[in-house]
Amino acid sequence: MPEKLSLALAQLNPAVGDIASNIAKLREARQQAAKQGAHLLITSELYVSGYPPEDLVLKPSFLEAVRAAVEKLAKDTADGGPALLLGTPWREKGKPVNAALFLSDGKIAAIIPKCDLPNYGPFDEKRVFAPGPLPSPVAFKGLKLGIMVCEDMWTKDAAAQLKQQGAQIFLVPNGSPYESDKLDERQTFARARVKETGLPLVYVNQVGGQDELVFDGASFVLDAHGTTVVQLPAWSEDIQLTHWNLTPKGLQPETATLAKTPQGEAAIYHALMLGLRDYVKKNGFPGVVLGLSGGIDSALAAVLAADALGASKVRAVMMPSPYTSQESLDDAAALAKALGCRLDTIPIATAMETFSTTLANAFANQAPDITEENIQSRCRGLILMALSNKFGPLVLSTGNKSEMSVGYATLYGDMCGGFAVLKDLYKTQLYKVARWRNVHKPASALGPEGAVIPENVFTRPPTAELKPNQKDQDSLPPYETLDAILEALIEKDMGVQEIIKQGHDAATVKRVWAMLDRAEYKRRQAPPGVKITRRSLGLDRRYPITNKYRET
């Protein structure tokens, strides 16, 4: 039994379905760990397939490709280098399982299926995986390693059995997506397992964007007292070696790097930036195109795109109508200049006139209303989609959570696009995040330094500019009020009367509730966007479109 153990934490960014690239990246990580003297390298949950693989694991050919790649990788471990604790989908007794495989001495030495399958929010693992039994320790170099796959750590049973069977350390591969305050929650559960068992714990998390989910990494190590002795950075790949001493009191870690993890608006900005970057790059788009209106939403979306991709890959388009103010034109131009991105101006007045003439007979004797406003928005959507079709960039939608919640958006107009980076960000949050970016530039950002969003964009009242003197507040409650009510309805699932008792106006609460309910059909047709809250308007919240329930 060695007096020292060296564990390498591989916090990597896999691509779902790209088995060959994921394995190649892991081989490079293993070579790096070998040079540092690691005995064992630990990956995140379902690393081989990328997480979450969803219904890919129901496809027999996919599982066969995974098995072939893993069996070939296992042979690498006969070279005397580090063993591998590898997250992968696997087939056990004819059923797919979410497993951690221990590869050592040229073979698959142990298979540890995940037993506690999450079935809430964006997770539906019970639909595609079979649960495994409670895990038993894995023998390695005279030690007993207690391996728990992600959710297995969040409850007591797996840790208790591993401790009872002689485990000396917990190793926890994870695919835990970002939400506000999620890091604290992870460490709270980890410390609970440490306190119950007196065993140290190694937590390895995935990093990177996958559709609506974004993973922050932020892997960590706790000693037997629950103290954080290693903290990997958030939002970037990292491979870090941790050293352990075998003492009469058990395995004791040596303190290593304690990286500072962003919090608050900084964390949200990193999440949005990484989610957008990976969505564009992993799906092979050459860049993005978006409408720039002179307002705060499109301004923040443009800055995020420049930071995520570089200004040369961002094409902004100003599409003025007769109702567009000079103020909006000036603010959009100033933002594009500050970012260094391309700005085209394509007026829509001619298109509006064409539609007016085309529909004149059908609309005879009808007064103009919201229909004509929506035609303007749809003209802009058509232009953006045409640019996307012709030149290839992804259309970036700029709507926020406040608007999408209550349907203050035009279907096939400003809702059109392939990705909605601000989709889970309330309007009041959006202002705070934009203010943060005007002061701070993340180290990984590719955009310019300094205050890139003009001050006037923050101070002028929000407006869609679809008719003279229009303001958002003509159609909606003040955003401070609207967002507070929406958060109570969506994140907290509170009833109308509960919210009224908090001091909100009864008529306003009922109106917002009705708008939220009525807009479900729009949200079903909205593009995906980065999830940053516990309950985003996607997989987290599934209400029927046809729904006659009305709360009084």
Coordinates of C-alpha atoms in Angstrom, one line a residue:
M1 CA 0.0 0.0 0.0
P2 CA 1.6 3.3 -1.0
E3 CA 2.1 6.1 1.5
K4 CA 1.1 8.6 -1.1
L5 CA -1.7 8.8 -3.7
S6 CA -1.9 11.3 -6.6
L7 CA -5.3 11.9 -8.1
A8 CA -5.7 14.0 -11.2
L9 CA -9.0 15.9 -11.6
A10 CA -9.9 16.3 -15.3
Q11 CA -12.5 19.1 -15.6
L12 CA -13.1 18.9 -19.3
N13 CA -15.6 20.2 -21.9
P14 CA -17.0 17.2 -23.9
A15 CA -19.3 17.5 -26.9
V16 CA -22.4 15.3 -26.8
G17 CA -22.2 12.5 -29.3
D18 CA -18.6 13.2 -30.3
I19 CA -17.1 10.0 -28.9
A20 CA -13.9 10.1 -30.9
S21 CA -13.0 13.8 -29.9
N22 CA -14.0 13.2 -26.3
I23 CA -11.7 10.2 -26.1
A24 CA -8.9 12.0 -27.9
K25 CA -9.1 14.9 -25.4
L26 CA -9.1 12.4 -22.5
R27 CA -6.0 10.7 -23.9
E28 CA -4.2 14.1 -23.9
A29 CA -5.3 14.7 -20.4
R30 CA -4.0 11.3 -19.3
Q31 CA -0.6 12.0 -20.9
Q32 CA -0.4 15.3 -19.0
A33 CA -1.4 13.6 -15.8
A34 CA 1.1 10.9 -16.3
K35 CA 4.0 13.4 -16.7
Q36 CA 2.9 14.9 -13.3
G37 CA 3.0 11.4 -11.7
A38 CA -0.7 10.8 -11.2
H39 CA -1.9 7.3 -10.2
L40 CA -5.5 7.9 -11.2
L41 CA -7.3 10.4 -13.5
I42 CA -11.0 11.2 -12.7
T43 CA -13.4 12.5 -15.4
S44 CA -16.9 13.9 -15.1
E45 CA -20.2 12.0 -15.4
L46 CA -21.0 10.5 -18.8
Y47 CA -17.8 12.1 -20.2
V48 CA -17.5 9.7 -23.2
S49 CA -20.9 10.6 -24.6
G50 CA -21.1 14.1 -23.2
Y51 CA -23.8 15.1 -20.8
P52 CA -26.7 14.8 -21.1
P53 CA -26.9 12.4 -24.0
E54 CA -30.7 12.1 -23.7
D55 CA -32.2 9.6 -26.2
L56 CA -28.8 8.8 -27.8
V57 CA -28.5 6.1 -25.1
L58 CA -31.6 4.4 -26.5
K59 CA -29.9 3.9 -29.8
P60 CA -28.1 0.5 -29.9
S61 CA -25.5 1.6 -32.4
F62 CA -24.5 4.5 -30.2
L63 CA -23.9 2.3 -27.2
E64 CA -21.9 -0.1 -29.4
A65 CA -19.7 2.8 -30.5
V66 CA -19.2 3.8 -26.9
R67 CA -18.3 0.3 -25.8
A68 CA -15.8 -0.1 -28.7
A69 CA -14.1 3.2 -27.8
V70 CA -13.9 2.5 -24.1
E71 CA -12.6 -1.1 -24.5
K72 CA -9.9 0.3 -26.8
L73 CA -9.1 3.1 -24.2
A74 CA -8.9 0.5 -21.4
K75 CA -6.0 -1.2 -23.2
D76 CA -4.0 2.1 -22.9
T77 CA -3.9 1.6 -19.1
A78 CA -1.6 -1.4 -19.5
D79 CA 1.2 1.1 -20.1
G80 CA 1.9 1.7 -16.4
G81 CA 0.4 5.2 -16.5
P82 CA -2.6 6.5 -14.6
A83 CA -5.7 4.4 -14.2
L84 CA -9.0 6.1 -15.3
L85 CA -12.3 6.6 -13.6
L86 CA -14.4 7.3 -16.6
G87 CA -18.0 8.4 -16.8
T88 CA -19.9 6.8 -19.7
P89 CA -23.2 5.2 -20.7
W90 CA -23.0 1.4 -20.6
R91 CA -25.1 -1.6 -21.1
E92 CA -25.5 -3.9 -18.1
K93 CA -27.8 -7.0 -18.3
G94 CA -29.2 -5.7 -21.5
K95 CA -30.2 -2.2 -20.2
P96 CA -28.4 1.1 -20.5
V97 CA -27.0 2.5 -17.3
N98 CA -25.2 5.7 -16.3
A99 CA -21.9 4.3 -15.2
A100 CA -18.5 5.1 -13.8
L101 CA -16.0 2.6 -15.2
F102 CA -12.6 2.0 -13.5
L103 CA -10.0 1.3 -16.2
S104 CA -6.7 -0.2 -14.9
D105 CA -4.0 -2.6 -16.0
G106 CA -5.3 -2.8 -19.5
K107 CA -8.9 -3.7 -18.7
I108 CA -12.2 -2.6 -17.3
A109 CA -11.6 -3.4 -13.7
A110 CA -15.0 -2.3 -12.3
I111 CA -18.4 -1.0 -13.4
I112 CA -20.3 1.3 -11.0
P113 CA -23.8 2.1 -12.3
K114 CA -25.6 5.2 -10.9
C115 CA -28.4 4.2 -8.6
D116 CA -30.2 7.4 -7.8
L117 CA -31.5 8.7 -11.2
P118 CA -32.8 12.3 -11.1
N119 CA -36.2 12.9 -12.6
Y120 CA -36.8 16.6 -12.1
G121 CA -36.2 19.9 -13.9
P122 CA -34.1 19.3 -17.0
F123 CA -33.3 15.7 -15.9
D124 CA -35.2 12.7 -17.0
E125 CA -32.7 9.9 -16.5
K126 CA -35.3 7.4 -15.3
R127 CA -36.7 7.6 -18.8
V128 CA -33.5 6.4 -20.5
F129 CA -31.4 4.6 -17.8
A130 CA -31.9 1.7 -15.5
P131 CA -30.9 2.3 -11.9
G132 CA -28.0 0.3 -10.5
P133 CA -27.6 -1.2 -7.0
L134 CA -25.9 0.7 -4.1
P135 CA -22.2 0.8 -4.9
S136 CA -19.4 -1.1 -3.3
P137 CA -15.8 0.1 -2.9
V138 CA -13.2 -0.4 -5.7
A139 CA -9.8 -1.7 -4.7
F140 CA -6.9 0.3 -6.0
K141 CA -3.3 0.1 -4.8
G142 CA -4.3 -1.4 -1.5
L143 CA -6.9 1.3 -0.9
K144 CA -10.7 1.2 -1.1
L145 CA -12.3 3.9 -3.3
G146 CA -15.9 4.8 -2.7
I147 CA -17.4 5.9 -6.1
M148 CA -20.7 7.8 -6.2
V149 CA -22.0 9.1 -9.5
C150 CA -23.4 12.6 -9.2
E151 CA -26.9 12.3 -7.6
D152 CA -25.8 9.3 -5.6
M153 CA -23.9 11.8 -3.4
W154 CA -27.0 14.0 -2.8
T155 CA -28.6 11.4 -0.5
K156 CA -27.2 9.3 2.4
D157 CA -27.6 5.7 1.3
A158 CA -24.7 5.2 -1.1
A159 CA -22.2 7.0 1.1
A160 CA -23.3 5.0 4.1
Q161 CA -22.9 1.7 2.4
L162 CA -19.5 2.6 1.0
K163 CA -18.3 3.6 4.5
Q164 CA -19.7 0.4 6.0
Q165 CA -17.8 -1.6 3.4
G166 CA -14.5 0.1 4.2
A167 CA -14.2 2.9 1.7
Q168 CA -11.4 5.4 2.6
I169 CA -12.3 8.2 0.2
F170 CA -15.2 9.3 -2.0
L171 CA -14.7 10.0 -5.7
V172 CA -17.7 11.7 -7.3
P173 CA -18.0 12.2 -11.1
N174 CA -20.6 14.9 -11.9
G175 CA -22.6 16.5 -14.6
S176 CA -24.1 19.3 -12.5
P177 CA -25.3 22.3 -14.6
Y178 CA -25.1 25.9 -13.4
E179 CA -27.8 27.6 -11.5
S180 CA -27.5 30.7 -9.3
D181 CA -26.0 29.5 -6.0
K182 CA -25.6 26.0 -7.2
L183 CA -21.9 25.7 -6.1
D184 CA -22.9 26.4 -2.5
E185 CA -25.6 23.7 -2.8
R186 CA -23.2 21.1 -4.1
Q187 CA -20.7 21.8 -1.4
T188 CA -23.5 21.7 1.3
F189 CA -24.5 18.1 0.2
A190 CA -20.8 17.1 -0.1
R191 CA -20.0 18.3 3.4
A192 CA -23.1 16.4 4.8
R193 CA -21.6 13.2 3.4
V194 CA -18.2 14.0 4.8
K195 CA -19.7 14.8 8.2
E196 CA -21.7 11.6 8.3
T197 CA -18.8 9.3 7.3
G198 CA -15.6 11.1 8.3
L199 CA -14.2 10.5 4.8
P200 CA -12.7 13.0 2.4
L201 CA -14.4 13.7 -0.9
V202 CA -13.3 14.5 -4.5
Y203 CA -15.9 16.2 -6.7
V204 CA -15.2 16.4 -10.5
N205 CA -17.7 18.4 -12.6
Q206 CA -18.1 18.9 -16.3
V207 CA -17.6 22.4 -17.9
G208 CA -19.1 23.8 -21.1
G209 CA -22.4 24.4 -22.8
Q210 CA -24.9 21.8 -24.1
D211 CA -28.1 23.2 -25.6
E212 CA -29.9 25.0 -22.8
L213 CA -27.6 23.8 -20.1
V214 CA -24.2 25.2 -19.2
F215 CA -21.8 23.5 -16.8
D216 CA -19.5 25.6 -14.6
G217 CA -17.0 23.1 -13.6
A218 CA -15.8 24.4 -10.2
S219 CA -14.6 21.0 -9.1
F220 CA -13.4 20.7 -5.5
V221 CA -11.9 18.5 -2.8
L222 CA -13.0 18.4 0.8
D223 CA -10.8 16.9 3.6
A224 CA -12.3 14.6 6.3
H225 CA -13.4 17.7 8.3
G226 CA -15.3 19.2 5.3
T227 CA -12.8 21.9 4.6
T228 CA -12.3 22.9 1.0
V229 CA -8.6 22.2 0.3
V230 CA -8.7 22.3 -3.5
Q231 CA -11.0 24.5 -5.7
L232 CA -10.7 24.3 -9.4
P233 CA -11.7 27.4 -11.5
A234 CA -15.2 27.8 -12.8
W235 CA -16.0 28.2 -16.5
S236 CA -12.8 26.8 -18.0
E237 CA -11.2 23.4 -18.5
D238 CA -8.5 22.4 -16.0
I239 CA -6.5 19.4 -15.1
Q240 CA -5.2 19.5 -11.5
L241 CA -3.1 17.0 -9.6
T242 CA -4.0 16.5 -5.9
H243 CA -1.7 14.7 -3.5
W244 CA -2.8 12.5 -0.6
N245 CA -0.9 11.1 2.3
L246 CA -1.9 7.8 4.0
T247 CA -1.8 8.3 7.7
P248 CA -3.2 6.3 10.7
K249 CA -6.2 8.7 10.5
G250 CA -6.8 7.9 6.9
L251 CA -6.1 9.7 3.6
Q252 CA -5.1 13.4 4.2
P253 CA -5.0 15.8 1.2
E254 CA -2.4 18.4 0.7
T255 CA -3.8 21.8 0.1
A256 CA -3.5 22.9 -3.5
T257 CA -4.9 25.8 -5.6
L258 CA -8.0 27.5 -4.2
A259 CA -9.3 29.3 -7.3
K260 CA -11.7 32.1 -6.8
T261 CA -15.1 31.4 -8.4
P262 CA -17.3 34.2 -9.8
Q263 CA -20.5 35.0 -8.0
G264 CA -23.6 37.1 -8.7
E265 CA -23.7 39.0 -11.9
A266 CA -20.2 37.8 -12.7
A267 CA -21.2 34.2 -12.6
I268 CA -24.3 34.9 -14.7
Y269 CA -22.3 36.7 -17.3
H270 CA -19.8 33.8 -17.5
A271 CA -22.6 31.3 -17.9
L272 CA -24.3 33.2 -20.7
M273 CA -21.0 33.8 -22.5
L274 CA -19.9 30.1 -22.3
G275 CA -23.3 28.8 -23.2
L276 CA -23.5 31.0 -26.3
R277 CA -19.9 30.2 -27.3
D278 CA -20.4 26.4 -27.1
Y279 CA -23.8 26.5 -28.8
V280 CA -22.3 28.4 -31.8
K281 CA -19.1 26.5 -32.0
K282 CA -20.3 22.9 -31.3
N283 CA -23.0 23.3 -33.9
G284 CA -20.6 24.7 -36.5
F285 CA -21.9 28.2 -37.1
P286 CA -19.4 30.7 -38.5
G287 CA -20.8 33.4 -36.2
V288 CA -24.1 35.2 -35.3
V289 CA -26.3 37.9 -36.8
L290 CA -28.8 39.9 -34.6
G291 CA -31.0 42.9 -34.8
L292 CA -29.6 45.9 -33.0
S293 CA -32.4 48.2 -31.8
G294 CA -30.6 50.7 -29.6
G295 CA -32.2 49.1 -26.5
I296 CA -30.7 47.2 -23.6
D297 CA -31.7 43.7 -24.6
S298 CA -30.0 43.7 -28.0
A299 CA -27.1 45.7 -26.6
L300 CA -26.3 43.0 -24.0
A301 CA -26.8 40.2 -26.5
A302 CA -24.4 41.9 -28.9
V303 CA -21.8 42.4 -26.2
L304 CA -22.1 38.7 -25.1
A305 CA -21.7 37.6 -28.7
A306 CA -18.5 39.7 -29.1
D307 CA -17.1 38.4 -25.9
A308 CA -18.0 34.8 -26.7
L309 CA -16.9 34.7 -30.3
G310 CA -14.9 37.8 -31.1
A311 CA -16.3 41.0 -32.8
S312 CA -15.4 39.7 -36.3
K313 CA -18.0 36.9 -35.9
V314 CA -20.8 39.3 -34.9
R315 CA -23.0 41.0 -37.6
A316 CA -25.4 43.5 -36.2
V317 CA -28.3 44.8 -38.2
M318 CA -30.3 48.0 -37.6
M319 CA -33.7 47.8 -39.2
P320 CA -35.3 51.2 -38.7
S321 CA -39.0 51.9 -39.3
P322 CA -40.7 55.3 -39.5
Y323 CA -41.1 55.0 -35.7
T324 CA -37.4 54.5 -35.0
S325 CA -35.9 57.4 -33.2
Q326 CA -32.6 59.1 -34.0
E327 CA -31.7 58.3 -30.4
S328 CA -32.0 54.5 -31.1
L329 CA -29.9 54.9 -34.3
D330 CA -27.2 56.7 -32.5
D331 CA -27.1 54.3 -29.6
A332 CA -26.9 51.3 -31.9
A333 CA -24.1 52.9 -33.9
A334 CA -22.1 53.8 -30.8
L335 CA -22.4 50.2 -29.4
A336 CA -21.3 48.6 -32.7
K337 CA -18.3 51.0 -32.9
A338 CA -17.3 50.3 -29.3
L339 CA -17.5 46.5 -30.0
G340 CA -15.8 46.8 -33.3
C341 CA -18.5 44.6 -35.0
R342 CA -20.1 45.1 -38.4
L343 CA -23.3 47.1 -38.4
D344 CA -25.6 47.1 -41.4
T345 CA -28.6 49.4 -41.8
I346 CA -31.6 47.9 -43.7
P347 CA -34.7 50.1 -43.4
I348 CA -38.1 48.3 -43.4
A349 CA -40.4 51.1 -44.5
T350 CA -40.6 49.7 -48.0
A351 CA -41.5 46.2 -46.7
M352 CA -44.2 47.7 -44.4
E353 CA -45.7 49.6 -47.4
T354 CA -45.7 46.4 -49.5
F355 CA -47.5 44.5 -46.8
S356 CA -50.0 47.3 -46.3
T357 CA -50.8 47.3 -50.0
T358 CA -50.9 43.5 -50.2
L359 CA -53.4 43.3 -47.3
A360 CA -55.4 46.4 -48.2
N361 CA -58.4 44.5 -49.5
A362 CA -58.3 41.9 -46.7
F363 CA -58.1 44.6 -44.1
A364 CA -60.6 47.0 -45.6
N365 CA -62.5 49.1 -43.1
Q366 CA -60.3 47.8 -40.2
A367 CA -58.5 50.3 -38.0
P368 CA -54.7 49.7 -37.5
D369 CA -53.9 47.8 -34.4
I370 CA -51.3 45.4 -33.0
T371 CA -51.4 43.5 -36.3
E372 CA -49.5 46.2 -38.1
E373 CA -47.0 46.4 -35.2
N374 CA -46.4 42.7 -35.5
I375 CA -45.9 43.0 -39.2
Q376 CA -43.0 45.3 -38.5
S377 CA -41.4 42.8 -36.2
R378 CA -41.9 40.0 -38.7
C379 CA -40.3 42.0 -41.5
R380 CA -37.2 42.3 -39.3
G381 CA -37.3 38.6 -38.5
L382 CA -37.5 37.8 -42.3
I383 CA -34.5 40.0 -43.0
L384 CA -32.4 38.3 -40.3
M385 CA -33.3 34.8 -41.4
A386 CA -32.5 35.8 -45.0
L387 CA -29.0 37.0 -43.9
S388 CA -28.6 33.7 -42.0
N389 CA -29.6 31.6 -45.0
K390 CA -27.4 33.5 -47.4
F391 CA -24.2 33.8 -45.3
G392 CA -24.6 31.1 -42.6
P393 CA -24.5 32.9 -39.2
L394 CA -26.9 31.8 -36.4
V395 CA -29.7 34.3 -35.8
L396 CA -29.4 35.4 -32.2
S397 CA -32.7 36.2 -30.5
T398 CA -32.6 39.0 -28.0
G399 CA -35.7 38.4 -25.9
N400 CA -35.6 38.2 -22.1
K401 CA -37.4 36.1 -19.5
S402 CA -39.8 38.9 -18.5
E403 CA -41.0 39.3 -22.1
M404 CA -41.2 35.6 -22.8
S405 CA -43.1 34.9 -19.6
V406 CA -46.0 37.2 -20.5
G407 CA -45.9 36.9 -24.3
Y408 CA -44.6 40.5 -24.9
A409 CA -42.9 39.2 -28.0
T410 CA -43.9 38.6 -31.6
L411 CA -44.1 35.0 -32.9
Y412 CA -42.0 34.8 -36.1
G413 CA -40.8 38.3 -35.4
D414 CA -38.4 39.2 -32.6
M415 CA -38.8 35.6 -31.3
C416 CA -37.3 34.2 -34.5
G417 CA -33.8 32.8 -34.2
G418 CA -31.7 29.8 -33.4
F419 CA -30.6 30.7 -29.8
A420 CA -32.0 33.1 -27.2
V421 CA -29.0 33.9 -25.0
L422 CA -31.1 36.1 -22.6
K423 CA -34.0 33.7 -22.4
D424 CA -33.7 33.0 -18.6
L425 CA -32.7 36.5 -17.6
Y426 CA -35.4 38.8 -16.1
K427 CA -35.3 42.4 -17.3
T428 CA -34.2 43.7 -13.9
Q429 CA -31.4 41.2 -13.8
L430 CA -30.5 42.1 -17.3
Y431 CA -29.7 45.7 -16.4
K432 CA -27.5 44.6 -13.5
V433 CA -25.6 42.1 -15.6
A434 CA -25.1 44.8 -18.3
R435 CA -23.9 47.3 -15.7
W436 CA -21.4 44.6 -14.4
R437 CA -20.0 44.1 -17.9
N438 CA -19.5 47.8 -18.5
V439 CA -17.1 47.7 -15.5
H440 CA -15.6 44.2 -15.8
K441 CA -14.3 42.2 -18.7
P442 CA -13.9 38.4 -18.1
A443 CA -10.5 37.0 -18.7
S444 CA -11.8 34.7 -21.4
A445 CA -13.8 37.4 -23.1
L446 CA -12.8 38.3 -26.7
G447 CA -14.5 41.7 -26.8
P448 CA -13.0 45.1 -25.9
E449 CA -12.3 46.5 -22.5
G450 CA -14.3 49.3 -21.0
A451 CA -17.9 50.6 -20.9
V452 CA -19.1 49.3 -24.2
I453 CA -22.8 50.0 -23.7
P454 CA -23.7 53.7 -24.0
E455 CA -25.1 55.2 -20.8
N456 CA -28.2 56.4 -22.6
V457 CA -29.2 52.7 -23.2
F458 CA -29.5 52.3 -19.5
T459 CA -31.4 55.4 -18.7
R460 CA -34.0 55.7 -21.5
P461 CA -37.3 54.0 -21.0
P462 CA -37.6 50.6 -22.7
T463 CA -39.6 50.8 -26.0
A464 CA -40.4 48.5 -28.9
E465 CA -40.8 51.5 -31.2
L466 CA -43.6 49.9 -33.2
K467 CA -45.8 53.0 -33.0
P468 CA -45.4 56.7 -32.0
N469 CA -44.3 57.4 -28.4
Q470 CA -44.5 53.7 -27.4
K471 CA -43.1 52.5 -24.1
D472 CA -43.0 49.0 -22.6
Q473 CA -44.8 50.3 -19.5
D474 CA -47.9 51.1 -21.7
S475 CA -48.5 47.4 -21.9
L476 CA -46.8 45.9 -18.9
P477 CA -46.5 46.7 -15.2
P478 CA -43.2 48.3 -14.1
Y479 CA -40.4 45.7 -14.5
E480 CA -39.6 45.7 -10.8
T481 CA -43.2 44.7 -10.1
L482 CA -43.5 42.4 -13.0
D483 CA -40.3 40.5 -12.3
A484 CA -41.2 40.1 -8.6
I485 CA -44.6 38.6 -9.5
L486 CA -43.1 36.4 -12.2
E487 CA -40.4 35.0 -9.9
A488 CA -43.1 34.1 -7.3
L489 CA -45.2 32.4 -10.0
I490 CA -42.4 30.6 -11.8
E491 CA -39.5 29.9 -9.5
K492 CA -41.6 29.6 -6.3
D493 CA -44.8 28.2 -7.9
M494 CA -46.9 30.4 -5.6
G495 CA -50.6 30.9 -6.0
V496 CA -52.3 34.1 -6.8
Q497 CA -53.6 34.7 -3.3
E498 CA -50.2 34.0 -1.8
I499 CA -48.6 36.7 -3.9
I500 CA -51.3 39.2 -3.2
K501 CA -50.7 38.7 0.5
Q502 CA -47.1 39.7 -0.1
G503 CA -48.4 43.2 -0.8
H504 CA -48.9 43.2 -4.6
D505 CA -51.9 44.7 -6.2
A506 CA -54.6 42.0 -6.7
A507 CA -55.5 43.1 -10.2
T508 CA -51.9 43.3 -11.3
V509 CA -51.1 39.8 -10.0
K510 CA -54.2 38.3 -11.7
R511 CA -53.3 40.0 -15.0
V512 CA -49.7 38.8 -14.9
W513 CA -50.8 35.3 -14.1
A514 CA -53.2 35.3 -17.0
M515 CA -50.6 36.6 -19.4
L516 CA -48.1 33.9 -18.2
D517 CA -50.7 31.2 -18.8
R518 CA -51.8 32.5 -22.1
A519 CA -48.3 32.8 -23.6
E520 CA -47.5 29.1 -23.3
Y521 CA -48.1 28.5 -27.0
K522 CA -45.5 31.1 -27.9
R523 CA -42.9 29.7 -25.5
R524 CA -43.2 26.2 -27.1
Q525 CA -42.0 27.8 -30.4
A526 CA -39.2 29.9 -28.9
P527 CA -35.5 29.1 -29.5
P528 CA -33.4 27.5 -26.8
G529 CA -31.4 29.7 -24.4
V530 CA -29.0 29.4 -21.5
K531 CA -30.5 28.2 -18.3
I532 CA -29.3 30.2 -15.3
T533 CA -32.2 29.9 -12.8
R534 CA -33.7 26.9 -11.0
R535 CA -36.8 27.1 -13.2
S536 CA -36.3 28.2 -16.8
L537 CA -39.0 28.5 -19.4
G538 CA -38.1 25.2 -21.0
L539 CA -37.7 21.7 -19.7
D540 CA -38.1 23.0 -16.1
R541 CA -41.6 24.2 -16.6
R542 CA -44.0 22.1 -18.6
Y543 CA -47.5 23.4 -18.7
P544 CA -50.2 22.4 -21.2
I545 CA -51.0 24.8 -24.0
T546 CA -54.6 24.0 -23.9
N547 CA -55.4 24.7 -20.3
K548 CA -58.7 25.8 -18.8
Y549 CA -57.6 26.1 -15.2
R550 CA -58.0 29.6 -13.9
E551 CA -56.9 30.6 -10.4
T552 CA -59.0 33.2 -8.6

